Each structure stands twice: as C-alpha cells, then as structure tokens.
Short mmCIF file of C-alpha atoms and ligand atoms in Angstrom, two decimals:
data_model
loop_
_atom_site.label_atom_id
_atom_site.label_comp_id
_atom_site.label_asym_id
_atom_site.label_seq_id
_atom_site.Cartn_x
_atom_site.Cartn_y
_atom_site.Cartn_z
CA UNK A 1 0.00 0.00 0.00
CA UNK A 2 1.41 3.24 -1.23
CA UNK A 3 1.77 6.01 2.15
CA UNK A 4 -0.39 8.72 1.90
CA UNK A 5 1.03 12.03 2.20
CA UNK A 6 -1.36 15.18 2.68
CA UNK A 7 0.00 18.14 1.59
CA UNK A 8 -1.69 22.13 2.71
CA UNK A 9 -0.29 24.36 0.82
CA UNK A 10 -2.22 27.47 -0.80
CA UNK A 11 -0.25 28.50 -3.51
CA UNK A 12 -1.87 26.04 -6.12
CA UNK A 13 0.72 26.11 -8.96
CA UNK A 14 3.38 25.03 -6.15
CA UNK A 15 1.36 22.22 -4.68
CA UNK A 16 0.32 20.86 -8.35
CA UNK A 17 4.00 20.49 -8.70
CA UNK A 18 4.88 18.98 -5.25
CA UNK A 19 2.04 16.76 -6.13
CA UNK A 20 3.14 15.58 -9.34
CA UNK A 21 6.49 14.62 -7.96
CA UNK A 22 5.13 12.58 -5.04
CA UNK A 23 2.45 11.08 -7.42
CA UNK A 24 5.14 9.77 -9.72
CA UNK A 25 7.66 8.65 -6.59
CA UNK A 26 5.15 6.10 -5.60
CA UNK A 27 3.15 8.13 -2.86
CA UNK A 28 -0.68 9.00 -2.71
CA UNK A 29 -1.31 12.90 -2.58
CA UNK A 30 -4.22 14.79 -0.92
CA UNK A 31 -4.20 18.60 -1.11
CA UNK A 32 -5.58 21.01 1.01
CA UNK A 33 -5.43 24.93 0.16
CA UNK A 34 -6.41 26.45 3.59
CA UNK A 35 -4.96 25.93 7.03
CA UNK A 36 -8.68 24.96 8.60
CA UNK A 37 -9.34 22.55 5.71
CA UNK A 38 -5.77 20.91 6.28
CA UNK A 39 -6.18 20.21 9.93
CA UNK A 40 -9.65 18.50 9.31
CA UNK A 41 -7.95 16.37 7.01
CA UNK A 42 -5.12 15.74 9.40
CA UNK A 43 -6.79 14.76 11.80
CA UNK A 44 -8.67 12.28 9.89
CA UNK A 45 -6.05 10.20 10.47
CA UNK A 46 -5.55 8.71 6.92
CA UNK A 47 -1.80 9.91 6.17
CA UNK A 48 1.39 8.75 6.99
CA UNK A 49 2.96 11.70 6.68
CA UNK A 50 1.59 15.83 6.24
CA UNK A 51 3.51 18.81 4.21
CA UNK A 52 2.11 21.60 6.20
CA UNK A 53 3.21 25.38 4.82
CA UNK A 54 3.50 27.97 7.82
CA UNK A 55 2.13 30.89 5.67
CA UNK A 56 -1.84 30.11 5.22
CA UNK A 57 -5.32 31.52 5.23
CA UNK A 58 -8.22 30.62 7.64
CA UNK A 59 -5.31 29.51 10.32
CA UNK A 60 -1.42 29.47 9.91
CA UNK A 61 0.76 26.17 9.92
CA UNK A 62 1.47 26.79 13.52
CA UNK A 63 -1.82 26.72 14.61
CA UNK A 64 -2.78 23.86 12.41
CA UNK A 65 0.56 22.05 13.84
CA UNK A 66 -0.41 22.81 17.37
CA UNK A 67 -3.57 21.43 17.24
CA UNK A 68 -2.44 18.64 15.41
CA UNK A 69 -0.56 17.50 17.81
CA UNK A 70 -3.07 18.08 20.44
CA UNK A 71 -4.27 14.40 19.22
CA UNK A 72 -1.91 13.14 16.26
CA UNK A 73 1.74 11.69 16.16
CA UNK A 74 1.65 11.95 12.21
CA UNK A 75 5.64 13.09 10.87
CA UNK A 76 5.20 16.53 10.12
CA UNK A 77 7.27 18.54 7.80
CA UNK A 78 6.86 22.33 7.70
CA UNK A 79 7.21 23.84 4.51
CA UNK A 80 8.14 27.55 4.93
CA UNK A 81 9.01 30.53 2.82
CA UNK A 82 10.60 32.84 5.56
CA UNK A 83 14.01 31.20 6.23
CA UNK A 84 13.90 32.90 9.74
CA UNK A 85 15.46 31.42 12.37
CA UNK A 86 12.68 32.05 14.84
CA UNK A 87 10.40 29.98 12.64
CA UNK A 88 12.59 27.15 12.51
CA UNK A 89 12.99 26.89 16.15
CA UNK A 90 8.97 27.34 16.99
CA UNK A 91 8.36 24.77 14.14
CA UNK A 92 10.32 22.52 16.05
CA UNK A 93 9.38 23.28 19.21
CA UNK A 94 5.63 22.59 18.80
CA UNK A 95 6.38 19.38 17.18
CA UNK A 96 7.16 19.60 13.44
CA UNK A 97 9.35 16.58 12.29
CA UNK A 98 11.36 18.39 10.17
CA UNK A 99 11.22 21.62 8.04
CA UNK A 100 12.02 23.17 4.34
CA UNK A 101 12.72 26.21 3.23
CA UNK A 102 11.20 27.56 0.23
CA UNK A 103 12.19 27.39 -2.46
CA UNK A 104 13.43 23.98 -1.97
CA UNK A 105 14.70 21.50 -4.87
CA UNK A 106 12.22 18.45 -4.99
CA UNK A 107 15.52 15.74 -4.14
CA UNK A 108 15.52 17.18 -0.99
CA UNK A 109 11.84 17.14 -0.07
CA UNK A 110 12.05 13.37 -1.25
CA UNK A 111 14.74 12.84 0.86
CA UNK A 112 13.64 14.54 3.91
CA UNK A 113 10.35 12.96 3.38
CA UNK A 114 11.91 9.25 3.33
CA UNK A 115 13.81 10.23 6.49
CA UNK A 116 10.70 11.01 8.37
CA UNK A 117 9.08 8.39 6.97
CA UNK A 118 11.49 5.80 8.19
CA UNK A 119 11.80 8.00 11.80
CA UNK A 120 7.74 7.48 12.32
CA UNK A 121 6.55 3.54 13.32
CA UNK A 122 3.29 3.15 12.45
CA UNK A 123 0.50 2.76 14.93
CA UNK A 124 0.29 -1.36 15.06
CA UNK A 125 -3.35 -1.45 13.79
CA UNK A 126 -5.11 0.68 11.18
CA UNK A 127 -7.53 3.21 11.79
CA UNK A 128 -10.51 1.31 10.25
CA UNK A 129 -10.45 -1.56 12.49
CA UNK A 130 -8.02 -3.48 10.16
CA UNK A 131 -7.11 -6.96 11.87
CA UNK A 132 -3.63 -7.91 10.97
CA UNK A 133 -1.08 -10.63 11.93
CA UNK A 134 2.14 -11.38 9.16
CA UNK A 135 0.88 -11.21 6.36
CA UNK A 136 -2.67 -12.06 7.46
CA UNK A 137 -5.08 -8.97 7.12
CA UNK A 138 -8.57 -9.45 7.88
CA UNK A 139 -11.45 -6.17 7.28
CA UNK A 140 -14.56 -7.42 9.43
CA UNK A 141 -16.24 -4.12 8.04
CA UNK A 142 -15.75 -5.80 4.31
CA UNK A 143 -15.76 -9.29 5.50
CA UNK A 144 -12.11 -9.82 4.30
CA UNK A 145 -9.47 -11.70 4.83
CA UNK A 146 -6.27 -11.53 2.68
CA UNK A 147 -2.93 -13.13 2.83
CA UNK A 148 -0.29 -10.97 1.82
CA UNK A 149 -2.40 -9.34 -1.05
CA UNK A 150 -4.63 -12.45 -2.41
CA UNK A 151 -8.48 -13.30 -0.98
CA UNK A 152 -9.19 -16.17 0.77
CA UNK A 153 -12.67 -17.09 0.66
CA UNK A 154 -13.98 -18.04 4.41
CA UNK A 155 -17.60 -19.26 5.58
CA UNK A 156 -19.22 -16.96 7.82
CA UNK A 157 -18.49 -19.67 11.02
CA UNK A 158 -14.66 -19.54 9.60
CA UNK A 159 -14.48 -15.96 9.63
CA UNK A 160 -16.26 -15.48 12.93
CA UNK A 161 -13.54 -18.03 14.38
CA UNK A 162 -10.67 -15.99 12.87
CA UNK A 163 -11.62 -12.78 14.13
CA UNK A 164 -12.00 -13.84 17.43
CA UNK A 165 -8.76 -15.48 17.70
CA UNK A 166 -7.03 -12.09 15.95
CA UNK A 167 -8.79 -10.21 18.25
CA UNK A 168 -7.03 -11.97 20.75
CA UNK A 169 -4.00 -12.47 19.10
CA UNK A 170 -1.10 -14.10 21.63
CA UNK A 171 -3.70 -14.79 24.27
CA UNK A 172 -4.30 -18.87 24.47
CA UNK A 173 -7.86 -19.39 24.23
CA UNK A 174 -9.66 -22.21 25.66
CA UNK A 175 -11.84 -24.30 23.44
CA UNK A 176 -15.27 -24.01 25.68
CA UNK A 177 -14.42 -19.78 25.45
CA UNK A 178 -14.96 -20.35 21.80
CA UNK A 179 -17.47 -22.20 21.41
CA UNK A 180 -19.53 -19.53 24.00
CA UNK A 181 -17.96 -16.90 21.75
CA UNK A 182 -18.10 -18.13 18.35
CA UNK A 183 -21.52 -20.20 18.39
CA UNK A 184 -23.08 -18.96 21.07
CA UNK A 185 -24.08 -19.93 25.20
CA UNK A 186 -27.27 -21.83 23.43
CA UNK A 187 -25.21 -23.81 20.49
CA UNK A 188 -25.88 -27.42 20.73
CA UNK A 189 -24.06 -30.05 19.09
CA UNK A 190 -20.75 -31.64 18.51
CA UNK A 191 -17.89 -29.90 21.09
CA UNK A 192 -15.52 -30.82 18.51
CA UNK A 193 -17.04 -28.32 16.33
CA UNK A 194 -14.22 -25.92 17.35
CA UNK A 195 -11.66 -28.42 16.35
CA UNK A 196 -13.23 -28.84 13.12
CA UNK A 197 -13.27 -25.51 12.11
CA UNK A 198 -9.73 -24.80 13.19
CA UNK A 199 -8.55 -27.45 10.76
CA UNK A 200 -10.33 -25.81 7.92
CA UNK A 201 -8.77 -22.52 9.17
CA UNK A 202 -5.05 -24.11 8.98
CA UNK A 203 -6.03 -26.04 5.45
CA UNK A 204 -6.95 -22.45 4.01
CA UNK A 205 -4.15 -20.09 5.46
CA UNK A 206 -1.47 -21.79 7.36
CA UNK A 207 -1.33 -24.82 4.41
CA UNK A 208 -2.06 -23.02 1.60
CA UNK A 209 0.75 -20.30 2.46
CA UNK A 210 2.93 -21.67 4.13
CA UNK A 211 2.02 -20.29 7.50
CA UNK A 212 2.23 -21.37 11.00
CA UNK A 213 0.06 -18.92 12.83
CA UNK A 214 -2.24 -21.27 14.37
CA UNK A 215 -1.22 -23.01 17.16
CA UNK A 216 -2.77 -26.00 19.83
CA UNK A 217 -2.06 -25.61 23.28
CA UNK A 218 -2.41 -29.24 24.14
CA UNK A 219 -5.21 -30.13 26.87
CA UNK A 220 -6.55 -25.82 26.72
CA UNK A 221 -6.94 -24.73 23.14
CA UNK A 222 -5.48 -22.19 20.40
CA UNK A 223 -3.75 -19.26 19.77
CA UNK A 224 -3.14 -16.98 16.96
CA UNK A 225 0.07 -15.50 16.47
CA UNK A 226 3.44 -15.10 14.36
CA UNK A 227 5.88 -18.48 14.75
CA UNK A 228 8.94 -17.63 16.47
CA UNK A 229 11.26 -17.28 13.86
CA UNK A 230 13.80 -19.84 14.82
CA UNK A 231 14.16 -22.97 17.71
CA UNK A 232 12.74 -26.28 17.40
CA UNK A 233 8.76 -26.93 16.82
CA1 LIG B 301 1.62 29.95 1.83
#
C-alpha cells in the first residue's frame, strides 16, 4: 500500500507540482489549500505523513501544527518561505518533524520525506479496524481476509472463528471460550465443532501459504500468532 502524504499548501501552482512529484515517486497525494481545511484532514487520520506550509489563510501552519498535535503523532514537515530562524525553532518546538525552506529543490523534499518516513513507526493497527497478523489482514467491516495481497474465501463460522482469535491475538484461548464466543451460550451439538473448524482454518491459510500462525495448546486450546522465527517446533 502506497503512504499517503497530505500536503496544505495554498499557492496552487506550487502544490500541483509537489504533487506531481510525489504522485510519480510512488506516494498518494491529498491537497488542502487552507490551514482549517488541512487540519480537518489531518486529523482524519488517513496519512502517513503531512507537508504543512507555515504561511496560510483561515489559520497558519502553527496553529494547524499545534492542534495537530493536540491528538496526532503523524511526521510533520513544515514547509516555509521565511528562512527565519525564529520559525525554525517554533516549528520545532511545537512538534514539526522536520522543516524546508522555500524554495526547496524536490531531491531534498524526497529525501527529507523518506527520512521522516522511516523515523515514524506506524500505529500497530489501522484506523478502520483493520485486523492484521504477518501477512494475514482481515477487514470485518468488508468481511475480508487476505494473505499478503490475495483473498481467501472463508464461511461466515470460519471468519467469525478468525476474528475472534485475531482479536485476541497471543492470548491462548480455551476451546469451551470459543465455542460460548463463536456459536453462542445456546449452540448445541458436537464440542468438537471448534476443532473442526480450526482445521479448515489451517487447510486455508497456514497450508495453503505456508504459515504457522495457528497453534494447539495441548489439553486448553489455540492461539493466533506469528511463529517464532527460529528454535525447534
Ligand atoms: Ca503559503
């Protein structure tokens, strides 16, 4: 997935150009034009990354930064066409990443984009709700489940089962919790039913991709997680 890089900037002939450049490096671009439109967008928390210009109407960069950072970690670069020290320093000081003077050659935006890029770790989950373990990524808004960038195709008891175990992901969860959780206090039938469906779970991810992210806990019951990467199974 490409990172998403908002850029506020109001002088439109500049931005279409910054734009154009991140575009074709590989990123996804959102503009805003004002300050107040900027932070809304901000703080939608949908970018990895915001190119925030001090100089703008309806409420300045700092502002928008302070605010910003009233709620948000997002890197922040401050773009800035008064190469004052004072601005530099104040940037910094209420949280800005990084900052560039205007005008600035586009290699160096690039680069001091990549660097805050690589300075930032992303929040472990998504904003939408996103489930994710390796390369396992399951949407319960969507209903679904991917393995690195391919669809797996999961009954609605499968899926149910899945979710509960990634929303529990490194906890070791007993088979009787779910069956309450996953059927129901009222399901009748078969108490190997969980067993069942875990073995269709492990023929269609851990089998078909060569995974090992299900695991038995021998006389208690599973848990989800990543396979240590080395030491004897
Ligand atoms: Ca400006």
């Amino acid at each position: 997935m490409p990172d998403k890089i908002l850029l506020v900037e109001d002088e439109e002939k500049l931005a279409r150009m910054v734009e154009l450049e991140l575009c074709y490096e590989g990123y996804e671009v959102d503009k805003a034009f004002d300050g107040r439109a900027g932070l809304e967008l901000a703080l939608s928390g949908n970018y990895h990354l915001v190119l925030l210009d001090i100089m703008l109407p309806a409420l300045n960069g700092m502002e928008v930064l302070r605010r910003l950072r009233k709620e948000s970690e997002v890197p922040v670069i401050m773009l800035t066409a008064r190469d004052s020290v004072m601005d530099k320093v104040s940037g910094l000081d209420s949280g800005a990443d990084d900052y560039i003077t205007k005008p600035f050659a586009i290699e160096e935006l690039l680069a001091r984009i990549r660097n805050a890029l690589r300075n930032h770790t992303p929040p472990e989950e998504p904003e939408n709700g996103t489930l994710t373990l390796g390369r396992l990524s399951m949407d319960p808004e969507c209903h679904e489940v991917r393995v690195d960038s391919t669809p797996v195709e999961l009954t609605r008891r499968e899926f149910d089962l899945l979710r509960y175990l990634l929303e529990n992901k490194g906890k070791v969860i007993p088979r009787e919790v779910l069956l309450d959780q996953v059927w129901g206090y009222n399901f009748v039938g078969e108490t190997n039913a969980v067993d069942v469906y875990i073995r269709f779970l492990r023929s269609k991810l851990d089998e078909e991709f060569g995974m090992k992210l299900i695991h038995t806990v021998r006389g208690v019951g599973y848990v989800i997680k990543e396979e240590e990467p080395c030491g004897p199974k």
